Amino acid sequence: MTSKTILTIVGARPQFIKAAAVSRALRAAPDLSEILIHTGQHFDEMMSEVFFDELDIPRPHQNLAIHGGSHGAMTGQMLEGIERVLLEHRPDWVLVYGDTNSTLAGALAAVKLQIPVVHVEAGLRSFNRRMPEEINRVLTDHVSTLLLSPTRAGVDNLRTEGIVDGVHQVGDVMYDAMLHAQKRSRETSAILRRLDIAEGGFVLSTVHRAENTDDPVRLQRVMAAITDAAGGLPVILPLHPRTRQAIARSGTETGGIRMIDPVGYLDMVRLLDACALVLTDSGGLQKEAYFARRPCITLRDETEWTETIAHGWNRLWTSSDWLPRSDIEDYGTGHAAEAVIASIRQAM
Ligand code: UDP
C-alpha cells in the first residue's frame, strides 16, 4: 500500500486543539502520513507550546515563525513561506482548519500549486464581512476540494453559495478533543485550587475578537456587560494577548473581573466543567460550553454556531431570551476526526 501525504497547516490556538483530534486519528491510519507545519501566528508559550505538550500533538516539521504585522503583511509572508514548504514536500493534500490567516494562506498556496485542499470546519458563516475570520472562511471554502462541515447549517450555507461537490457533514472535531481531555483534566488540573474558586461558584469569560477589542468604547461596554451578566458571581477571564494590549492601551475599566494569563487546554476544560456560566466572544468556547452543558451568553451581535441558540444553550448579548433547551445532534458523538479521515480517503 502506498502511503499518501497530508500536509497540515496550523498556526493559532483553536487549530492546535482541532489538530490534536485529527492528528491522533491520522497517526492510526496506515495509508496516510502527516507533515505538520506551524505558521507561527500564535507563538508564546501559553498560546502555542502548552497545547503541543499537553495534547500529544506531534512536533511541527517546521515553524515558519510568522506573526504580527497587518493582515496583508502576515498573510502575504505566510503565502510565500507555505508555498516554499509545499514545493519541497509535494504533498497529496493540504489540510487547513477554521478561519485564521494561516487557514487562508495555506489554502491559497496549495490551490495555486494544484494541490487539493481539505477544509475542516467549512461552511461556517457569521454573514458579517467586517470580521477578518469571515473573509478567511469564505475564500478558503471557495478554493477547497473537500469541505468538511461540523453542522447542517454549514452545509446549507455552502449550498447557498453554490458549493455542493465535496461537501460532507462530519461532526465537530472540537467535541472529540474535549471528550478526550475531560477525564484527564479532572484528574490532573489544579486550576480551581490555584485560583481558590469553588465548583459552580464562578463565571468563565474570554474576549478576543477584534470587533470587541479594537474600539475602546465597545471594549468598555463588553466589560460592563460581563460584570452585569455575572450577577455578583466572581468572573475568571483568561486574557488573550490582544485583549491585554487593548485594555492597557485604552485604560479600560475592568472592575472586579479577575484577569489571568491564558491557560492550557486541560485547565480550560476544568474551568468549563466547573463554571456556572460562560460569557465569551470565542467560537470554540460557545460550543465547549454546550459540551460541558453550561449556559453561554455570546458577547457578539451574531454567531456562526446558530444551533447553540436554537437549542437553548446560548444567547446573544443583544437578546434576553433563551429558547427551550434540547440536545444538539450536529456535533456528533466524538468520532468526527475518523469521519474526516474517511472523507479524505474517499476523495483520493
Ligand atoms: N482556550 C484555552 N485556554 C485559554 C482560552 C481558550 O485552552 O486561555 C481554548 C478554548 O477552550 C478553545 C480554544 O482555545 O478550545 C478557543 O480558542 P479561541 O477562543 O482563541 O479561538 P476561536 O474559537 O474564537 O476561534
XYZ file of C-alpha atoms and ligand atoms in Angstrom:
373
model
C 0.000 0.000 0.000
C 1.462 3.380 -0.956
C 1.046 5.982 1.704
C -0.460 9.372 0.800
C 0.874 12.511 2.423
C -1.293 15.155 4.023
C 0.380 18.438 4.858
C -1.459 20.199 7.669
C -1.174 23.906 8.333
C -1.772 25.162 11.871
C -0.940 28.484 13.453
C -3.452 29.562 16.078
C -4.716 28.183 19.379
C -8.046 26.711 18.216
C -6.220 24.964 15.378
C -3.886 23.164 17.775
C -6.906 21.763 19.589
C -8.584 20.626 16.361
C -5.286 19.184 15.113
C -4.895 17.212 18.342
C -8.001 15.196 17.441
C -7.314 14.801 13.723
C -3.559 14.136 14.034
C -4.301 11.356 16.519
C -6.666 9.726 14.007
C -4.152 10.254 11.181
C -1.411 8.522 13.137
C -3.710 5.499 13.397
C -4.196 5.401 9.611
C -1.522 3.183 7.986
C -2.229 4.524 4.487
C -1.792 8.195 5.409
C 1.115 10.200 6.747
C 1.073 13.746 8.031
C 3.505 16.633 7.766
C 2.610 19.324 10.276
C 3.592 22.941 9.580
C 3.186 25.711 12.174
C 2.979 29.183 10.651
C 3.942 30.803 13.963
C 0.816 33.023 14.076
C 0.409 32.272 17.800
C 3.828 31.954 19.318
C 4.086 32.459 23.052
C 4.322 29.537 25.434
C 0.707 29.715 26.671
C -0.792 30.333 23.237
C 1.114 27.568 21.448
C 3.732 25.342 23.130
C 1.479 24.262 26.013
C -1.025 22.646 23.618
C 1.636 20.556 21.881
C 2.898 19.378 25.263
C -0.487 18.619 26.815
C -2.313 17.191 23.834
C 0.395 14.953 22.372
C 0.393 16.787 19.084
C 3.452 15.789 17.047
C 6.154 18.453 16.927
C 5.721 20.526 13.760
C 8.133 19.605 10.974
C 8.720 23.301 10.567
C 7.729 26.560 12.251
C 7.659 29.490 9.854
C 7.729 31.973 12.776
C 5.456 34.473 11.043
C 3.440 36.664 13.400
C 2.409 40.241 13.950
C 2.040 42.943 11.323
C -1.064 43.813 9.345
C -3.392 41.171 7.944
C -1.964 41.695 4.469
C 1.664 41.518 5.564
C 1.101 38.439 7.725
C -0.963 36.575 5.129
C 1.475 37.502 2.358
C 4.501 36.223 4.260
C 2.650 33.031 5.103
C 1.675 32.509 1.473
C 5.302 32.765 0.444
C 6.579 30.559 3.287
C 3.931 27.869 2.802
C 4.482 27.759 -0.963
C 8.158 27.032 -0.345
C 7.256 24.210 2.038
C 4.729 22.747 -0.416
C 7.267 22.762 -3.251
C 9.703 20.945 -1.000
C 7.300 18.244 0.229
C 4.831 17.938 -2.683
C 2.017 16.522 -0.510
C -1.058 14.805 -1.944
C -3.419 17.020 0.090
C -3.233 20.156 2.201
C -5.402 20.261 5.312
C -6.461 23.551 6.904
C -8.675 24.320 9.903
C -11.111 27.100 10.681
C -10.778 30.729 9.744
C -7.441 32.365 10.525
C -4.869 33.993 8.248
C -2.942 30.697 8.428
C -6.038 28.916 7.033
C -6.366 31.240 4.061
C -2.642 31.350 3.297
C -2.429 27.539 3.428
C -5.426 27.064 1.156
C -4.322 29.678 -1.361
C -0.718 28.481 -1.555
C -1.939 24.909 -2.139
C -4.588 25.582 -4.742
C -2.180 27.703 -6.819
C 0.101 24.669 -6.953
C -2.897 22.492 -7.844
C -2.720 20.579 -4.597
C -6.247 19.758 -3.377
C -7.331 21.380 -0.120
C -9.417 19.862 2.648
C -11.054 22.473 4.882
C -12.096 21.238 8.309
C -14.817 23.490 9.722
C -16.121 24.511 6.312
C -19.359 26.416 5.753
C -19.466 28.439 8.961
C -20.767 31.951 8.378
C -21.460 34.992 10.521
C -22.621 36.976 7.465
C -20.526 39.833 8.829
C -17.859 40.700 6.298
C -16.238 43.152 8.711
C -14.836 40.118 10.532
C -11.431 39.071 9.150
C -12.387 35.474 10.003
C -15.444 35.651 7.717
C -13.287 36.693 4.751
C -10.865 33.844 5.505
C -13.702 31.297 5.684
C -15.463 32.352 2.508
C -12.283 32.434 0.432
C -10.964 29.155 1.837
C -14.236 27.368 1.140
C -14.292 28.595 -2.438
C -10.868 27.082 -3.225
C -11.273 23.830 -1.276
C -11.875 20.439 -2.871
C -13.166 18.765 0.264
C -15.357 20.825 2.572
C -15.955 19.172 5.914
C -18.586 20.956 7.926
C -19.417 20.311 11.561
C -23.029 21.381 11.181
C -26.112 21.156 8.998
C -26.162 24.990 8.907
C -22.638 24.915 7.430
C -23.706 22.540 4.658
C -26.721 24.766 3.924
C -24.553 27.909 3.799
C -22.263 26.267 1.245
C -25.208 25.214 -0.888
C -26.466 28.809 -0.862
C -23.064 29.842 -2.255
C -23.319 27.186 -4.955
C -20.892 24.726 -3.332
C -22.241 21.174 -3.188
C -19.450 18.942 -4.500
C -17.061 17.585 -1.889
C -19.246 18.774 0.998
C -19.730 16.431 3.969
C -21.121 16.955 7.438
C -18.678 15.189 9.748
C -19.426 16.476 13.267
C -17.135 18.674 15.328
C -13.539 17.639 15.934
C -13.509 20.015 18.943
C -16.021 17.722 20.593
C -13.648 14.782 20.044
C -10.848 16.849 21.616
C -12.908 17.815 24.640
C -14.131 14.265 25.302
C -10.560 13.074 25.095
C -9.362 15.685 27.610
C -12.229 15.718 30.104
C -11.236 12.800 32.325
C -7.554 13.736 32.332
C -8.428 17.323 33.135
C -10.500 16.279 36.175
C -7.627 14.107 37.388
C -4.734 16.457 36.796
C -5.857 20.083 36.685
C -5.234 22.079 39.856
C -6.727 25.277 38.449
C -9.699 25.509 40.848
C -7.386 25.185 43.836
C -4.827 27.529 42.347
C -7.459 30.224 41.793
C -9.265 29.366 45.033
C -12.651 29.054 43.340
C -15.455 26.593 44.030
C -17.216 24.209 41.665
C -20.305 26.029 40.347
C -19.329 29.286 42.056
C -17.854 31.367 39.227
C -18.372 32.616 35.699
C -15.837 31.847 32.938
C -15.229 34.528 30.323
C -12.996 35.113 27.302
C -12.763 38.124 24.978
C -10.515 38.381 21.949
C -12.449 39.248 18.772
C -11.102 42.337 17.017
C -14.647 43.774 16.854
C -14.644 43.832 20.688
C -11.047 44.815 21.377
C -10.245 47.400 18.708
C -12.784 50.039 19.729
C -12.256 51.277 23.321
C -15.938 52.246 23.694
C -17.058 48.790 22.636
C -14.457 47.118 24.871
C -15.722 49.108 27.848
C -19.304 48.011 27.023
C -18.178 44.380 26.840
C -16.503 44.573 30.265
C -19.606 46.194 31.766
C -21.825 43.522 30.174
C -19.654 40.763 31.691
C -19.922 42.225 35.184
C -23.652 42.723 34.757
C -24.368 39.202 33.429
C -22.286 37.566 36.167
C -24.834 38.831 38.703
C -22.359 39.045 41.585
C -20.511 35.751 40.947
C -16.731 36.064 40.554
C -15.600 36.221 36.917
C -12.435 34.431 35.751
C -11.128 35.770 32.441
C -8.026 34.156 30.895
C -6.732 37.059 28.889
C -5.788 36.794 25.209
C -2.639 38.839 24.458
C -4.584 41.064 22.039
C -7.110 41.955 24.745
C -4.388 42.560 27.324
C -2.787 45.065 24.962
C -6.140 46.697 24.138
C -7.010 47.145 27.824
C -3.598 48.607 28.587
C -3.765 50.927 25.570
C -7.269 52.233 26.219
C -7.262 52.255 30.043
C -10.475 50.209 30.036
C -12.067 49.818 33.465
C -12.392 46.090 34.206
C -13.998 46.368 37.654
C -13.862 43.185 39.703
C -13.218 40.863 36.743
C -10.316 38.566 37.593
C -7.903 38.589 34.693
C -5.465 35.703 34.499
C -2.889 34.609 31.915
C -4.157 32.301 29.159
C -4.444 28.752 30.480
C -3.605 25.391 28.895
C -6.387 23.248 27.461
C -6.648 20.858 30.410
C -7.148 23.776 32.800
C -9.632 25.339 30.392
C -11.693 22.162 30.211
C -11.699 22.017 34.014
C -12.898 25.636 34.188
C -15.628 24.852 31.653
C -16.684 21.810 33.657
C -16.857 23.723 36.921
C -18.252 27.131 35.960
C -21.854 28.293 36.342
C -21.994 30.313 33.118
C -19.804 31.146 30.091
C -19.537 34.694 28.696
C -17.479 34.763 25.524
C -16.886 36.018 22.019
C -14.930 32.857 21.130
C -16.359 30.474 18.554
C -14.859 27.409 20.186
C -15.994 28.289 23.677
C -19.644 28.693 22.679
C -19.665 25.027 21.703
C -17.492 23.872 24.571
C -19.986 25.484 26.962
C -22.610 23.208 25.421
C -20.300 20.166 25.557
C -19.986 20.830 29.302
C -23.742 21.594 29.425
C -23.176 25.090 30.711
C -25.256 28.065 29.516
C -23.436 30.644 27.394
C -24.012 34.288 26.573
C -22.166 35.287 23.407
C -20.623 38.747 23.522
C -21.264 39.390 19.836
C -24.077 40.586 17.620
C -24.208 37.327 15.632
C -22.852 33.789 15.780
C -21.843 31.090 13.311
C -22.961 28.419 15.768
C -26.686 29.013 15.332
C -27.681 25.587 16.653
C -26.394 26.518 20.133
C -29.002 29.307 20.138
C -31.766 27.204 18.540
C -31.292 24.523 21.206
C -31.403 26.953 24.101
C -27.793 26.709 25.358
C -26.608 30.045 24.089
C -27.966 33.518 23.538
C -26.515 36.671 22.048
C -25.901 39.582 24.396
C -28.330 41.572 22.223
C -31.213 39.321 23.255
C -32.559 38.486 26.698
C -34.436 35.313 25.786
C -33.327 31.706 25.930
C -35.105 29.188 23.708
C -36.190 25.872 25.294
C -33.203 23.586 25.855
C -32.587 20.349 23.959
C -29.594 18.287 22.834
C -27.669 19.247 19.677
C -27.037 16.352 17.312
C -24.847 18.149 14.770
C -21.604 17.904 16.719
C -21.601 14.113 16.550
C -20.507 11.503 19.043
C -16.796 12.204 19.454
C -15.746 10.482 16.212
C -15.605 13.472 13.873
C -11.843 13.011 13.310
C -12.463 9.485 11.974
C -15.131 10.927 9.669
C -12.566 13.477 8.430
C -10.137 10.669 7.573
C -12.877 8.617 5.909
C -13.871 11.591 3.737
C -10.254 12.221 2.691
C -9.789 8.541 1.792
C -12.979 8.532 -0.211
C -11.878 11.617 -2.143
C -8.416 10.224 -3.025
N -8.623 28.100 25.265
C -7.608 27.632 26.100
N -7.074 28.500 27.015
C -7.485 29.801 27.142
C -8.532 30.248 26.285
C -9.062 29.382 25.340
O -7.214 26.470 26.034
O -6.953 30.524 27.982
C -9.176 27.169 24.257
C -10.672 27.041 24.293
O -11.076 26.109 25.257
C -10.981 26.610 22.876
C -9.966 27.368 22.078
O -8.911 27.707 22.981
O -10.758 25.229 22.703
C -10.629 28.592 21.521
O -9.734 29.409 21.013
P -10.038 30.941 20.727
O -11.126 31.420 21.621
O -8.720 31.610 20.758
O -10.489 30.920 19.210
P -11.913 30.791 18.482
O -12.553 29.529 18.953
O -12.691 32.011 18.810
O -11.553 30.734 17.035
